[in-house]
mmCIF file of C-alpha atoms in Angstrom:
data_model
loop_
_atom_site.group_PDB
_atom_site.id
_atom_site.type_symbol
_atom_site.label_atom_id
_atom_site.label_comp_id
_atom_site.label_asym_id
_atom_site.label_seq_id
_atom_site.Cartn_x
_atom_site.Cartn_y
_atom_site.Cartn_z
ATOM 1 C CA UNK A 1346 -4.268 30.162 -3.997
ATOM 2 C CA UNK A 1347 -3.286 27.244 -5.248
ATOM 3 C CA UNK A 1348 -1.146 26.220 -3.232
ATOM 4 C CA UNK A 1349 -2.687 26.344 0.018
ATOM 5 C CA UNK A 1350 -4.920 24.391 -1.374
ATOM 6 C CA UNK A 1351 -2.603 21.895 -1.660
ATOM 7 C CA UNK A 1352 -1.284 22.498 1.728
ATOM 8 C CA UNK A 1353 -4.716 21.912 2.923
ATOM 9 C CA UNK A 1354 -5.015 19.116 1.346
ATOM 10 C CA UNK A 1355 -2.275 17.051 2.261
ATOM 11 C CA UNK A 1356 -2.570 18.216 5.862
ATOM 12 C CA UNK A 1357 -6.275 16.054 5.284
ATOM 13 C CA UNK A 1358 -4.616 13.298 3.778
ATOM 14 C CA UNK A 1359 -2.271 11.959 5.822
ATOM 15 C CA UNK A 1360 -4.175 11.190 9.587
ATOM 16 C CA UNK A 1361 -1.418 11.371 12.418
ATOM 17 C CA UNK A 1362 -4.172 10.177 14.815
ATOM 18 C CA UNK A 1363 -4.809 6.093 13.941
ATOM 19 C CA UNK A 1364 -4.842 4.391 17.076
ATOM 20 C CA UNK A 1365 -5.279 1.125 18.296
ATOM 21 C CA UNK A 1366 -8.516 1.592 20.166
ATOM 22 C CA UNK A 1367 -10.050 3.861 16.091
ATOM 23 C CA UNK A 1368 -8.412 0.868 14.312
ATOM 24 C CA UNK A 1369 -10.441 -1.983 16.054
ATOM 25 C CA UNK A 1370 -13.793 0.904 16.432
ATOM 26 C CA UNK A 1371 -13.143 0.472 12.723
ATOM 27 C CA UNK A 1372 -12.695 -2.887 12.104
ATOM 28 C CA UNK A 1373 -14.885 -4.920 9.956
ATOM 29 C CA UNK A 1374 -16.984 -7.458 10.744
ATOM 30 C CA UNK A 1375 -15.675 -9.212 7.302
ATOM 31 C CA UNK A 1376 -12.191 -9.129 8.965
ATOM 32 C CA UNK A 1377 -12.991 -10.685 11.911
ATOM 33 C CA UNK A 1378 -15.423 -13.508 10.523
ATOM 34 C CA UNK A 1379 -11.769 -14.764 8.174
ATOM 35 C CA UNK A 1380 -9.605 -14.295 11.738
ATOM 36 C CA UNK A 1381 -7.622 -11.014 10.361
ATOM 37 C CA UNK A 1382 -7.429 -9.457 13.246
ATOM 38 C CA UNK A 1383 -5.902 -6.781 14.419
ATOM 39 C CA UNK A 1384 -4.636 -5.577 11.585
ATOM 40 C CA UNK A 1385 -3.437 -1.345 11.673
ATOM 41 C CA UNK A 1386 -3.052 -0.778 7.753
ATOM 42 C CA UNK A 1387 -2.832 -2.227 3.469
ATOM 43 C CA UNK A 1388 -0.073 -1.311 2.123
ATOM 44 C CA UNK A 1389 -0.783 -1.282 -1.834
ATOM 45 C CA UNK A 1390 1.553 1.087 -4.161
ATOM 46 C CA UNK A 1391 0.069 2.727 -8.317
ATOM 47 C CA UNK A 1392 1.874 4.199 -10.597
ATOM 48 C CA UNK A 1393 -0.509 6.967 -13.111
ATOM 49 C CA UNK A 1394 0.793 7.767 -16.470
ATOM 50 C CA UNK A 1395 3.026 10.780 -17.334
ATOM 51 C CA UNK A 1396 4.663 11.953 -20.711
ATOM 52 C CA UNK A 1397 8.899 11.269 -20.828
ATOM 53 C CA UNK A 1398 11.129 14.395 -20.353
ATOM 54 C CA UNK A 1399 12.925 14.035 -23.360
ATOM 55 C CA UNK A 1400 14.845 17.364 -22.699
ATOM 56 C CA UNK A 1401 16.772 14.922 -19.944
ATOM 57 C CA UNK A 1402 18.098 11.250 -20.542
ATOM 58 C CA UNK A 1403 18.159 10.594 -16.918
ATOM 59 C CA UNK A 1404 14.855 12.011 -15.571
ATOM 60 C CA UNK A 1405 13.638 9.479 -18.569
ATOM 61 C CA UNK A 1406 15.181 6.918 -17.769
ATOM 62 C CA UNK A 1407 13.938 7.190 -13.873
ATOM 63 C CA UNK A 1408 10.206 7.200 -14.722
ATOM 64 C CA UNK A 1409 9.701 3.695 -16.518
ATOM 65 C CA UNK A 1410 8.204 1.842 -13.810
ATOM 66 C CA UNK A 1411 7.750 -2.141 -14.399
ATOM 67 C CA UNK A 1412 4.152 -1.923 -13.912
ATOM 68 C CA UNK A 1413 3.914 -0.299 -16.216
ATOM 69 C CA UNK A 1414 6.900 -0.673 -18.365
ATOM 70 C CA UNK A 1415 5.483 3.531 -19.542
ATOM 71 C CA UNK A 1416 6.282 6.930 -17.766
ATOM 72 C CA UNK A 1417 4.751 7.117 -15.053
ATOM 73 C CA UNK A 1418 4.750 8.453 -10.928
ATOM 74 C CA UNK A 1419 4.845 6.159 -8.416
ATOM 75 C CA UNK A 1420 3.083 6.678 -4.934
ATOM 76 C CA UNK A 1421 2.667 3.731 -1.771
ATOM 77 C CA UNK A 1422 -0.834 4.487 0.139
ATOM 78 C CA UNK A 1423 -1.249 3.153 4.013
ATOM 79 C CA UNK A 1424 -5.382 2.541 4.765
ATOM 80 C CA UNK A 1425 -6.942 0.650 7.358
ATOM 81 C CA UNK A 1426 -9.478 -2.013 6.355
ATOM 82 C CA UNK A 1427 -12.709 0.001 6.257
ATOM 83 C CA UNK A 1428 -11.455 2.447 3.691
ATOM 84 C CA UNK A 1429 -10.271 4.930 5.550
ATOM 85 C CA UNK A 1430 -6.512 5.853 4.158
ATOM 86 C CA UNK A 1431 -4.413 7.733 6.247
ATOM 87 C CA UNK A 1432 -0.707 8.098 5.484
ATOM 88 C CA UNK A 1433 0.547 8.170 1.883
ATOM 89 C CA UNK A 1434 4.083 8.772 -0.571
ATOM 90 C CA UNK A 1435 4.507 11.962 -2.407
ATOM 91 C CA UNK A 1436 4.932 11.485 -5.541
ATOM 92 C CA UNK A 1437 8.669 9.629 -7.076
ATOM 93 C CA UNK A 1438 9.585 9.097 -10.184
ATOM 94 C CA UNK A 1439 8.444 5.143 -11.041
ATOM 95 C CA UNK A 1440 11.493 3.573 -11.515
ATOM 96 C CA UNK A 1441 11.952 3.012 -7.277
ATOM 97 C CA UNK A 1442 11.097 0.166 -6.430
ATOM 98 C CA UNK A 1443 7.602 0.086 -3.521
ATOM 99 C CA UNK A 1444 10.171 -1.842 -0.717
ATOM 100 C CA UNK A 1445 12.696 1.124 -1.513
ATOM 101 C CA UNK A 1446 10.352 3.730 -1.166
ATOM 102 C CA UNK A 1447 8.939 1.676 1.691
ATOM 103 C CA UNK A 1448 11.951 2.076 3.209
ATOM 104 C CA UNK A 1449 12.194 5.791 2.783
ATOM 105 C CA UNK A 1450 8.927 6.367 4.131
ATOM 106 C CA UNK A 1451 9.067 4.449 7.349
ATOM 107 C CA UNK A 1452 13.013 5.585 7.623
ATOM 108 C CA UNK A 1453 11.672 8.946 8.089
ATOM 109 C CA UNK A 1454 10.088 8.906 10.951
ATOM 110 C CA UNK A 1455 6.888 7.904 9.295
ATOM 111 C CA UNK A 1456 4.273 5.364 9.962
ATOM 112 C CA UNK A 1457 4.649 5.532 13.867
ATOM 113 C CA UNK A 1458 1.040 5.368 14.278
ATOM 114 C CA UNK A 1459 0.127 1.761 13.438
ATOM 115 C CA UNK A 1460 0.378 0.088 17.002
ATOM 116 C CA UNK A 1461 3.245 -1.973 17.773
ATOM 117 C CA UNK A 1462 1.656 -5.464 18.046
ATOM 118 C CA UNK A 1463 -0.635 -4.518 14.598
ATOM 119 C CA UNK A 1464 0.098 -6.074 11.339
ATOM 120 C CA UNK A 1465 0.085 -4.595 7.910
ATOM 121 C CA UNK A 1466 -1.284 -6.589 4.907
ATOM 122 C CA UNK A 1467 0.302 -5.964 1.280
ATOM 123 C CA UNK A 1468 0.942 -7.686 -1.886
ATOM 124 C CA UNK A 1469 3.530 -10.233 -2.587
ATOM 125 C CA UNK A 1470 6.093 -7.114 -3.543
ATOM 126 C CA UNK A 1471 6.374 -6.580 -0.226
ATOM 127 C CA UNK A 1472 7.532 -9.467 1.466
ATOM 128 C CA UNK A 1473 10.768 -8.889 3.809
ATOM 129 C CA UNK A 1474 9.547 -5.010 4.754
ATOM 130 C CA UNK A 1475 8.531 -6.092 8.485
ATOM 131 C CA UNK A 1476 11.378 -4.213 9.428
ATOM 132 C CA UNK A 1477 11.051 -1.072 7.568
ATOM 133 C CA UNK A 1478 9.131 0.049 10.206
ATOM 134 C CA UNK A 1479 9.203 1.984 13.452
ATOM 135 C CA UNK A 1480 7.064 -0.814 15.757
ATOM 136 C CA UNK A 1481 8.285 -3.114 13.871
ATOM 137 C CA UNK A 1482 4.613 -4.225 12.571
ATOM 138 C CA UNK A 1483 4.945 -8.044 10.628
ATOM 139 C CA UNK A 1484 3.927 -7.570 7.015
ATOM 140 C CA UNK A 1485 1.402 -10.078 5.835
ATOM 141 C CA UNK A 1486 0.594 -11.256 2.243
ATOM 142 C CA UNK A 1487 -0.655 -13.706 0.394
ATOM 143 C CA UNK A 1488 1.033 -16.795 -0.105
ATOM 144 C CA UNK A 1489 0.186 -19.269 -1.991
ATOM 145 C CA UNK A 1490 2.576 -20.280 -4.986
ATOM 146 C CA UNK A 1491 0.756 -21.217 -8.400
ATOM 147 C CA UNK A 1492 1.894 -23.876 -10.172
ATOM 148 C CA UNK A 1493 -0.013 -25.466 -13.568
ATOM 149 C CA UNK A 1494 -1.677 -27.417 -12.257
ATOM 150 C CA UNK A 1495 -5.370 -29.140 -12.971
ATOM 151 C CA UNK A 1496 -5.774 -27.451 -9.044
ATOM 152 C CA UNK A 1497 -5.584 -24.526 -10.604
ATOM 153 C CA UNK A 1498 -8.940 -23.298 -10.993
ATOM 154 C CA UNK A 1499 -9.990 -24.522 -7.533
ATOM 155 C CA UNK A 1500 -6.835 -22.800 -6.138
ATOM 156 C CA UNK A 1501 -7.911 -19.385 -7.629
ATOM 157 C CA UNK A 1502 -11.870 -19.131 -7.030
ATOM 158 C CA UNK A 1503 -10.860 -19.659 -3.559
ATOM 159 C CA UNK A 1504 -8.693 -17.291 -3.794
ATOM 160 C CA UNK A 1505 -11.411 -15.511 -5.141
ATOM 161 C CA UNK A 1506 -13.872 -16.208 -2.686
ATOM 162 C CA UNK A 1507 -11.630 -15.639 0.067
ATOM 163 C CA UNK A 1508 -10.926 -12.058 -0.866
ATOM 164 C CA UNK A 1509 -14.825 -10.834 -1.973
ATOM 165 C CA UNK A 1510 -15.148 -11.782 1.826
ATOM 166 C CA UNK A 1511 -12.779 -9.732 2.723
ATOM 167 C CA UNK A 1512 -13.858 -7.408 1.188
ATOM 168 C CA UNK A 1513 -17.763 -6.681 2.427
ATOM 169 C CA UNK A 1514 -17.815 -4.247 4.149
#
């Protein structure tokens, strides 16, 4: 019965019915106040620690990711600004970069449900991935460049305030 539960979980964790109307209806007020309109998804990568495979050197090396500096698996998730997850990758060995995993997932016909004209938000690791999406969705990311100046603390507080406002539901 475990494989059946796994299959059922997979079916409920990937939602093909995301539409422009649903995205607009679920758009948080905090995003509207910040001028973040027509956000069709937020992409993020997550690494999970795992035991190192010692019997196969190639697999052991492929497990070593740059994010955790240890043996791990990597997945990408896409969610709406309201927090509803609608797509995720399978778990891959962590040596693959988030960009490459994004390209792989989009090239296999996934993420067609992010409507044309809607943007995807992600961190700077996803810069330059606009062409990967089937509907050529623009990928937005934080563009503040940090420098060692007297204004660093002020910029950090401004960034924190903006992120905190966006996270209000």
